[in-house]
XYZ file of N, CA and C in Angstrom:
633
model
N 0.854 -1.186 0.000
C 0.000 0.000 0.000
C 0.892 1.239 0.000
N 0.591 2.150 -1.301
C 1.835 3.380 -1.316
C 0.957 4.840 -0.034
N 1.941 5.431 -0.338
C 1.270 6.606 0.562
C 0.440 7.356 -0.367
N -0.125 7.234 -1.735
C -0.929 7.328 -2.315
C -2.336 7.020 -2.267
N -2.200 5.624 -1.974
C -3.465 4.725 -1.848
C -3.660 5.830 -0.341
N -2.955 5.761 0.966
C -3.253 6.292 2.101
C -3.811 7.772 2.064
N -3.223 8.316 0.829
C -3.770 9.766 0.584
C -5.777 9.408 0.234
N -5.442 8.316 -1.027
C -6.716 8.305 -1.473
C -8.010 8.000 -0.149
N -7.518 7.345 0.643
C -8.550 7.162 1.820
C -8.557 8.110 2.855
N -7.522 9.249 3.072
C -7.813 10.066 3.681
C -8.626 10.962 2.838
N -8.634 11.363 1.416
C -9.664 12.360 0.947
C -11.254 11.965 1.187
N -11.234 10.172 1.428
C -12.811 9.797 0.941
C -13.218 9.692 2.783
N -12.274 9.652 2.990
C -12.994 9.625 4.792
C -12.891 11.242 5.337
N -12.343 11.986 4.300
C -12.600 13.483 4.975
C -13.613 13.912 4.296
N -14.393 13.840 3.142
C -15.287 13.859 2.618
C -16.687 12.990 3.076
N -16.444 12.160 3.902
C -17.523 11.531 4.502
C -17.519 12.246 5.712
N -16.583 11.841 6.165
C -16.776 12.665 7.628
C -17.378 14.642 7.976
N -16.848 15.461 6.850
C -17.527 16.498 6.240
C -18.726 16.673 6.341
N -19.298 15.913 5.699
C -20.718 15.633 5.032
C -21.736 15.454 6.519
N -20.566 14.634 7.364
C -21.828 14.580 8.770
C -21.690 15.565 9.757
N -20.442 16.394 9.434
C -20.424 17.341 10.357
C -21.581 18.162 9.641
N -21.734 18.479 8.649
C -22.715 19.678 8.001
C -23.719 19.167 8.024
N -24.252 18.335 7.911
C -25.451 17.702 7.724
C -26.384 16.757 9.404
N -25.085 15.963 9.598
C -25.303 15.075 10.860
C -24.689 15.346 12.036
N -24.603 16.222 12.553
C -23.439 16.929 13.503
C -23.431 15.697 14.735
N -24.577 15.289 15.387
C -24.606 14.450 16.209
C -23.950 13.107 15.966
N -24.364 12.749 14.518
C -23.117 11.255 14.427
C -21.698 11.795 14.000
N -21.544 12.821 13.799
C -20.031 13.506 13.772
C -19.586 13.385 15.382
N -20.159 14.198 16.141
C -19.927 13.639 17.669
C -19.973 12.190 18.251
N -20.242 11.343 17.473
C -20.046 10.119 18.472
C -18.509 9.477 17.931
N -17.785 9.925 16.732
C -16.661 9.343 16.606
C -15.846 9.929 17.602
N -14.971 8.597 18.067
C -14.085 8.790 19.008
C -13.000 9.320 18.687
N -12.063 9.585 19.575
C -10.501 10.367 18.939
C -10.018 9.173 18.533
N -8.129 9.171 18.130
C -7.999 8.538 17.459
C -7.514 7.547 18.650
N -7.109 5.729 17.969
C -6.839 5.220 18.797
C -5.734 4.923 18.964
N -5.279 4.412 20.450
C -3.658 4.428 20.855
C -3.057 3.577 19.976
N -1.273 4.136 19.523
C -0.514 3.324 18.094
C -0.222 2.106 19.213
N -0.029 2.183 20.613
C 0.765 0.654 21.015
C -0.895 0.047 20.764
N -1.803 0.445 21.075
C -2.836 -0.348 21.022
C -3.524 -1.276 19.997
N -2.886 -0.397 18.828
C -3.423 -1.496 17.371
C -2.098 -1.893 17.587
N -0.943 -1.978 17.904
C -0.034 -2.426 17.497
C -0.032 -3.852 18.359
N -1.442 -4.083 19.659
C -1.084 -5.253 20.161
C -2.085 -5.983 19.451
N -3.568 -5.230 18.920
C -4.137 -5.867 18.128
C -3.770 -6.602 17.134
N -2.173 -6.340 16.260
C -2.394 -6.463 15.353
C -1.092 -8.198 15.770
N -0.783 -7.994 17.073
C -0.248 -9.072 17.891
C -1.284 -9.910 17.969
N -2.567 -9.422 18.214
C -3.618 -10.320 19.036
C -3.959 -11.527 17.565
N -4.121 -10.484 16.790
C -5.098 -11.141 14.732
C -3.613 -11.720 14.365
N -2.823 -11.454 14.616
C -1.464 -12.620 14.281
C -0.610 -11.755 12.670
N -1.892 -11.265 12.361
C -1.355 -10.122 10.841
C -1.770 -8.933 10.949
N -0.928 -8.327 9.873
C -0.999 -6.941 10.016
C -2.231 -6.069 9.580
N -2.911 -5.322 9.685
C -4.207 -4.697 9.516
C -4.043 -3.926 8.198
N -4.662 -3.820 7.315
C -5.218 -3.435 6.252
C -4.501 -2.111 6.256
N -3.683 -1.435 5.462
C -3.383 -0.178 5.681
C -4.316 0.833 5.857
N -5.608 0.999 5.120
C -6.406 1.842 5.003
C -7.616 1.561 6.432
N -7.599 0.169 6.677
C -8.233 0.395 7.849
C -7.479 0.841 9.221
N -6.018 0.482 9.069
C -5.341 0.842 10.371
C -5.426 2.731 10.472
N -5.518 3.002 9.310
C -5.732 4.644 9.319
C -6.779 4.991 9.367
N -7.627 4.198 9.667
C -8.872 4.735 10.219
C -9.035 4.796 11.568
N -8.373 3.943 12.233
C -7.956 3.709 13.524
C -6.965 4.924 14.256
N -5.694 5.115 13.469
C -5.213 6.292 13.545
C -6.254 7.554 13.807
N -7.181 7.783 12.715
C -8.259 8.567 12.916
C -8.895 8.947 13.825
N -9.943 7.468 14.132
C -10.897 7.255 15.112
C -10.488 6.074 15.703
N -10.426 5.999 16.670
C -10.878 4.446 18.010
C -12.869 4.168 17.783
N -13.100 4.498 16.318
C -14.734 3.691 16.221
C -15.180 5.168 16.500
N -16.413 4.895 16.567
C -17.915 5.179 17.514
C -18.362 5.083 18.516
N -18.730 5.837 19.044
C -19.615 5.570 20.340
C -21.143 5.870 20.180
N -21.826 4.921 20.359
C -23.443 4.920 20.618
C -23.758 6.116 21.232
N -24.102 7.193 21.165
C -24.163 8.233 22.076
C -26.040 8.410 22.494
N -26.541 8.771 23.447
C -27.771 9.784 23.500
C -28.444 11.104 24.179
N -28.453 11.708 22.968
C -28.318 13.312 23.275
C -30.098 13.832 23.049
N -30.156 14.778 23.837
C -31.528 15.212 23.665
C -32.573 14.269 24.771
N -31.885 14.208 25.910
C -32.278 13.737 26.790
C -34.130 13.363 27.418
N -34.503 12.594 27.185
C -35.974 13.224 27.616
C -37.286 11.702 27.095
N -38.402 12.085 27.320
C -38.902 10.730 26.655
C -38.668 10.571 25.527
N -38.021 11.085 24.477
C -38.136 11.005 22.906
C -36.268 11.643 22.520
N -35.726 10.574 23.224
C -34.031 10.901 23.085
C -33.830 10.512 21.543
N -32.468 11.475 21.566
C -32.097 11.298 19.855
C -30.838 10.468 20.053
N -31.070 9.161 19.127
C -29.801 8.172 19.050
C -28.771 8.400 18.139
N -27.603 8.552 18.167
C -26.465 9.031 17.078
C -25.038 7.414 17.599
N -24.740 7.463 16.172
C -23.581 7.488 15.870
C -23.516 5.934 14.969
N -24.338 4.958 14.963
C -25.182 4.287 14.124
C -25.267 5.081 12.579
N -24.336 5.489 12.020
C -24.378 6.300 11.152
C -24.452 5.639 9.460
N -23.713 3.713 9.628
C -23.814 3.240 8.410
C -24.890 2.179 7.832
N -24.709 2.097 7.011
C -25.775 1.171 6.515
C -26.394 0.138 7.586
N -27.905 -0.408 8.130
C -28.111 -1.433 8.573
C -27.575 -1.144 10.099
N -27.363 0.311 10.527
C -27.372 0.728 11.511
C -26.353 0.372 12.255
N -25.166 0.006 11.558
C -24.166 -0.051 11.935
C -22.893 0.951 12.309
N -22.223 0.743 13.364
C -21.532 1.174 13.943
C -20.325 1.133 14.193
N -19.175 2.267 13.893
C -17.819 1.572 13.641
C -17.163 1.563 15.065
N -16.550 -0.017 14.827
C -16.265 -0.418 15.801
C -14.480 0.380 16.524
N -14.249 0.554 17.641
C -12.983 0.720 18.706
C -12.184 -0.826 18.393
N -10.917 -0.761 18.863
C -9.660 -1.617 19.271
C -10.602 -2.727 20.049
N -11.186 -2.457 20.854
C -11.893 -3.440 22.106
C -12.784 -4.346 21.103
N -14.032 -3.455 20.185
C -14.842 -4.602 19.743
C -14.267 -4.985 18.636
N -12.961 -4.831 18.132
C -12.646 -5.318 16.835
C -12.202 -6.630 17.451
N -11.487 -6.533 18.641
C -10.766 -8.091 19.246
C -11.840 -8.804 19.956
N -12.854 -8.433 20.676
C -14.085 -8.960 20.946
C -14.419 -10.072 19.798
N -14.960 -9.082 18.274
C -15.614 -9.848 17.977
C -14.842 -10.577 16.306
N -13.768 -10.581 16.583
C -12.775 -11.480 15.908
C -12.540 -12.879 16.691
N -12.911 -12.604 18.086
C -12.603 -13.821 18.670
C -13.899 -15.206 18.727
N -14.991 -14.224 18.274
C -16.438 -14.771 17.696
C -15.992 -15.288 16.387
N -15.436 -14.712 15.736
C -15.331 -15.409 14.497
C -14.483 -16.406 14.296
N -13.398 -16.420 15.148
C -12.253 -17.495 15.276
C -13.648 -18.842 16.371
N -14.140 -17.964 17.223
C -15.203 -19.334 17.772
C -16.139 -20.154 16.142
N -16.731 -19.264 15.328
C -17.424 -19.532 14.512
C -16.640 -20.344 13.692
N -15.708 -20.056 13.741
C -15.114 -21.252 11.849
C -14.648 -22.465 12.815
N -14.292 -22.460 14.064
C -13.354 -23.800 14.724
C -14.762 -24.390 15.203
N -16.077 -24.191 16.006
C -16.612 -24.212 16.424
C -18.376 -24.922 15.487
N -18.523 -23.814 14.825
C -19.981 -23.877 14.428
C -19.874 -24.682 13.350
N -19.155 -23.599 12.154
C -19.050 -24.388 10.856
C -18.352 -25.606 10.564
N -19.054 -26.279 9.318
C -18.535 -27.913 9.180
C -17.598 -27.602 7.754
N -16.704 -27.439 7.797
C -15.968 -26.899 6.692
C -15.675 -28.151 5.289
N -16.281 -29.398 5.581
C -16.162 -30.476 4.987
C -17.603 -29.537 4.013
N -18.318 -29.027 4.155
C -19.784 -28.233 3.848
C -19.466 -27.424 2.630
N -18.074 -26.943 3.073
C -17.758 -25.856 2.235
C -16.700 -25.812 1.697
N -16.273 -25.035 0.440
C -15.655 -25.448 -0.542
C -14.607 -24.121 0.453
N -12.887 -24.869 0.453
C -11.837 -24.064 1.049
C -11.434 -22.375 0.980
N -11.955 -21.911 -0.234
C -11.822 -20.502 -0.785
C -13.300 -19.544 0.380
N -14.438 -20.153 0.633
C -15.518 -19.858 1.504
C -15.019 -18.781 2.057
N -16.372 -17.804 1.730
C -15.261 -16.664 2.976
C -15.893 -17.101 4.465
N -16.936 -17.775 4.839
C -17.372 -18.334 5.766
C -16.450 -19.219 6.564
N -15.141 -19.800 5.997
C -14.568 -20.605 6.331
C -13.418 -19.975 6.368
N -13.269 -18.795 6.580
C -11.882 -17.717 6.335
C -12.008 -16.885 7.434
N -13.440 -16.535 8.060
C -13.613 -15.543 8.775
C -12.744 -14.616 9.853
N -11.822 -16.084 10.090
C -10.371 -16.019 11.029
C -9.410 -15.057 10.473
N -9.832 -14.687 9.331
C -8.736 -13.646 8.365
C -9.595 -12.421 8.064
N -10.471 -12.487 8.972
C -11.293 -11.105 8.671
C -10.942 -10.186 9.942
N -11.531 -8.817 9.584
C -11.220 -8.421 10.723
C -12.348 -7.327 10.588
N -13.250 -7.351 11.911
C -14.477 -6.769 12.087
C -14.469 -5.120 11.987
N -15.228 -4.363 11.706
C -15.377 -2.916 11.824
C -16.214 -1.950 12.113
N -17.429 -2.783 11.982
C -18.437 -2.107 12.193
C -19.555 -3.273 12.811
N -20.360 -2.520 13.905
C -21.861 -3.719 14.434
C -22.826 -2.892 14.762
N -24.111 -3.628 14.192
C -25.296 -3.126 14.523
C -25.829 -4.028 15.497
N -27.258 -3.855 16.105
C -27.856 -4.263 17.405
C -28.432 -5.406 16.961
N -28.390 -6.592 15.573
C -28.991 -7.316 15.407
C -28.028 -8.613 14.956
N -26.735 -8.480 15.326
C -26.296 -9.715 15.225
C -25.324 -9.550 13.825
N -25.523 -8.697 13.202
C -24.537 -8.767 12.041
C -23.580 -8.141 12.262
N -22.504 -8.563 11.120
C -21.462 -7.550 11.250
C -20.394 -7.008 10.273
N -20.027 -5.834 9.652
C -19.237 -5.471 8.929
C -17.588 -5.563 9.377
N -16.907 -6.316 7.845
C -15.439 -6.643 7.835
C -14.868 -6.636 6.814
N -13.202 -5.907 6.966
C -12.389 -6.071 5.843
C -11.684 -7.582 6.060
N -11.901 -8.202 4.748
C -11.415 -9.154 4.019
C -9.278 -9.161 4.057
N -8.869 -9.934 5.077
C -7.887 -9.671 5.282
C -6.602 -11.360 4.365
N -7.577 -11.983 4.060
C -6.924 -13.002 2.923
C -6.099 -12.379 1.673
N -5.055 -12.881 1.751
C -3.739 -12.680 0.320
C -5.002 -13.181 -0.916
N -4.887 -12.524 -2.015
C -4.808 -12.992 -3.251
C -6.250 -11.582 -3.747
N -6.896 -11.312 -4.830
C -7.548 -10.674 -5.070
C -8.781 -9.887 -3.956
N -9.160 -10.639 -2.972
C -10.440 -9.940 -2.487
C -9.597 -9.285 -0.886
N -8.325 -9.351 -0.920
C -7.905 -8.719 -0.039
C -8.324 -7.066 0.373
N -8.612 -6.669 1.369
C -9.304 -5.554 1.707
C -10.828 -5.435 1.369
N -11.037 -6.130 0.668
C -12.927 -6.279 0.087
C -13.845 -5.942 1.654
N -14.689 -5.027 1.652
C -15.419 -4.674 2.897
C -16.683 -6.101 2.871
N -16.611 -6.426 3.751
C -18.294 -7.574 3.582
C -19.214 -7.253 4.917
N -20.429 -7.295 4.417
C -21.499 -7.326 5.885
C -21.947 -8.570 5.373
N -22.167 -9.065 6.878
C -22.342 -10.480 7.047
C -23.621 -10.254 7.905
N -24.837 -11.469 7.947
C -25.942 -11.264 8.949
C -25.347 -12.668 9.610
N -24.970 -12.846 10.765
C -24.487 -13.628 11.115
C -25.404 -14.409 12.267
N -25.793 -13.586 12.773
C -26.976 -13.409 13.875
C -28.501 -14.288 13.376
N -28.727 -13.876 12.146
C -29.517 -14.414 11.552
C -29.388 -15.835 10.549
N -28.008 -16.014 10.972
C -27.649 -17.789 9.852
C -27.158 -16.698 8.373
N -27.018 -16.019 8.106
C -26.174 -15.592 6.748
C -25.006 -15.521 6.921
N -23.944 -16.736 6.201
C -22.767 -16.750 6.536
C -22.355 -16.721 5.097
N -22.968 -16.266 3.941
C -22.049 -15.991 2.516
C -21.772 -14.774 2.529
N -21.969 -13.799 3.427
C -21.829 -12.170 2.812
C -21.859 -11.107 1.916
N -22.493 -10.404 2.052
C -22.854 -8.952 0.709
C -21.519 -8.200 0.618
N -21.029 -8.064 -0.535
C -19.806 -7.377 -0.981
C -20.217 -5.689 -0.591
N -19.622 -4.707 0.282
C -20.260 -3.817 -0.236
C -19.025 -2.644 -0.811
N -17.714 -3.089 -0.246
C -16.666 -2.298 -1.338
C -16.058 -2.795 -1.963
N -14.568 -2.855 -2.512
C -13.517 -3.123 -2.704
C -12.002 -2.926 -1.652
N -12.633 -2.223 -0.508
C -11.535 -1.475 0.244
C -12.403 -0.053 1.007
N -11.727 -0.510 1.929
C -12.550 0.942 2.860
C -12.373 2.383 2.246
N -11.722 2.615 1.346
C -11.436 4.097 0.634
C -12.691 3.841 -0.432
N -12.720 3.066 -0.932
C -13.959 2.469 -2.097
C -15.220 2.893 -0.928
N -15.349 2.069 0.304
C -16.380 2.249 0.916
C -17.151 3.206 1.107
N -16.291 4.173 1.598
C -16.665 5.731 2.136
C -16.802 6.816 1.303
N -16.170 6.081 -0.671
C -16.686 7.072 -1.634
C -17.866 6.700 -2.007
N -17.965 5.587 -1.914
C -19.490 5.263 -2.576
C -20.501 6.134 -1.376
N -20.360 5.516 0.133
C -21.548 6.033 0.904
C -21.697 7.687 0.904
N -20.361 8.515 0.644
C -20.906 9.758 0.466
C -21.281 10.085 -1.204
N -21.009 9.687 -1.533
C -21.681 9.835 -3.279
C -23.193 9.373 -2.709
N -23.458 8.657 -1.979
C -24.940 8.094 -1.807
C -25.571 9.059 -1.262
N -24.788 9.978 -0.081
C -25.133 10.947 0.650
C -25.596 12.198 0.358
N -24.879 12.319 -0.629
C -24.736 13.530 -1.116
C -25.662 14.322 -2.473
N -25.980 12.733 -3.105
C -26.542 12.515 -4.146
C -28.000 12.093 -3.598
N -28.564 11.623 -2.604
C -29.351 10.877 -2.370
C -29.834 9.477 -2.713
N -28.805 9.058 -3.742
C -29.254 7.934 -4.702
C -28.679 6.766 -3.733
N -29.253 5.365 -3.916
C -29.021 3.913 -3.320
C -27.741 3.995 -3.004
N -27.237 3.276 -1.933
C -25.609 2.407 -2.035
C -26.188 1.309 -1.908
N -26.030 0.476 -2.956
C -26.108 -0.886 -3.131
C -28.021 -0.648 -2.772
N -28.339 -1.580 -2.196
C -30.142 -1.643 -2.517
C -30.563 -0.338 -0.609
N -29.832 0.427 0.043
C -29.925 1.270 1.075
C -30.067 2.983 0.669
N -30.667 3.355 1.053
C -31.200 4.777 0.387
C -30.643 5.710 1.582
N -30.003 6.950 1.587
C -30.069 7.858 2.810
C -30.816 8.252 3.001
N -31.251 8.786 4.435
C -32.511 9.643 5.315
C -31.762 9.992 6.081
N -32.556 11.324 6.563
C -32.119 12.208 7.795
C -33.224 12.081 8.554
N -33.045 11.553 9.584
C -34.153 11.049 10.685
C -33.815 13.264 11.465
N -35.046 13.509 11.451
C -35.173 14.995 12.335
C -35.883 14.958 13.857
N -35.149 15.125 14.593
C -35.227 15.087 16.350
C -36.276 16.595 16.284
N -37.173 16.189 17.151
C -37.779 17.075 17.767
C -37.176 18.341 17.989
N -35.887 17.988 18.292
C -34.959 19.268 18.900
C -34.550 19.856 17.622
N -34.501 19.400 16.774
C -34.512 19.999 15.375
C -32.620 19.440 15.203
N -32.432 18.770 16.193
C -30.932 17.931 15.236
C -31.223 16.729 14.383
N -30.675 16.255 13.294
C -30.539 14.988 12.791
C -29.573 13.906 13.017
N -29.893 12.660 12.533
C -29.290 11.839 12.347
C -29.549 10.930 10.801
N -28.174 10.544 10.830
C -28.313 9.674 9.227
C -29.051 8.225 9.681
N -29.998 7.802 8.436
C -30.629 6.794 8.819
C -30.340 5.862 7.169
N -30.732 5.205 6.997
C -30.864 3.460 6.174
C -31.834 3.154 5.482
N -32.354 3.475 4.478
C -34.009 2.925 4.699
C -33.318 1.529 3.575
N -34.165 0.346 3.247
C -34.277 -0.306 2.540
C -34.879 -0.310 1.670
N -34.480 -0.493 -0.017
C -35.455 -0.351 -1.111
C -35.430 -1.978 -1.541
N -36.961 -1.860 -1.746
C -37.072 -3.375 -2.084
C -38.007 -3.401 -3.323
């Protein structure tokens, strides 16, 4: 990965991130500062390989999201749930959390005699998580050598979907498409943007599904 490619994902994550300060100020506030370098550096001890360049600089960036709720009252406004399927980018903590679910899932659940060796179901141990929503699924860069290396996948895992929806090529791919979606209003992949409007008159980015 040149410091090119690293340029290209800092323009598409400052351009996303932009977009929610002007628009979503509240899920702009739930990203965390950035996270500690010994700290991915034990993560990247913990996953046994080295982290995706473009995702470790996101990390640099942010340590994730935080679930935040602001606008206190019977009708609180939820932020920071900002991506598709209400997902949430994950900190150092739930990336090793729930890598260690997935190392349970391929030794554990799956019958790999089931599945043909290339499976990304049967790889999951080479993924590395990034994002979770409240229903069991979960978004990951594709951390396997050979073509789909860096490939972003959401997985419903929670629900028995263990083939996964492609939804980038690479987290710089990711974050141009979702603000082109943003910005434009048009689909990412079959997910439409909305601005959910708080009583208090702040927003948040929302998901809808087109079917």
């Amino acid at each position: 990965m040149t410091q090119v490619d690293i340029a290209a994902f800092d323009h598409e994550w400052a351009r996303f991130e932009s977009w929610l300060s002007a628009h979503s100020p509240a899920d702009r506030a739930a990203l965390r500062g950035p996270a500690d370098p010994e700290g991915i550096d034990r993560l990247e001890s913990r996953l046994g390989f080295a982290l995706h360049p473009e995702l470790r600089r996101l990390l640099e960036l942010h340590d994730g999201a935080a679930l935040s709720v602001s606008e206190p009252g019977p009708h609180p406004l939820h932020a920071g749930a900002f991506l598709p399927l209400g997902h949430c980018l994950s900190g150092l903590d739930d990336i090793a959390m729930m890598h260690e679910i997935f190392v349970h899932v391929v030794a554990d659940i799956i019958e790999p005699e089931a599945w043909d060796d290339e499976a990304l179901a049967v790889n999951l141990h080479l993924c590395v998580p990034i994002a979770l929503p409240n229903d069991g699924g979960v978004a990951f860069v594709d951390h396997r050598p050979g073509p789909s290396y860096g490939h972003v996948y959401e997985m419903g895992i929670g629900s028995g979907d263990l083939d996964g929806t492609l939804w980038a090529t690479g987290p710089a791919e990711l974050f141009r498409l979702l603000t082109d979606s943003l910005e434009t209003g048009s689909p990412f992949l079959y997910y439409r943007p909305s601005t959910y409007v708080h009583e208090s008159g702040h927003h948040r980015v929302t998901w809808e599904i087109e079917v």
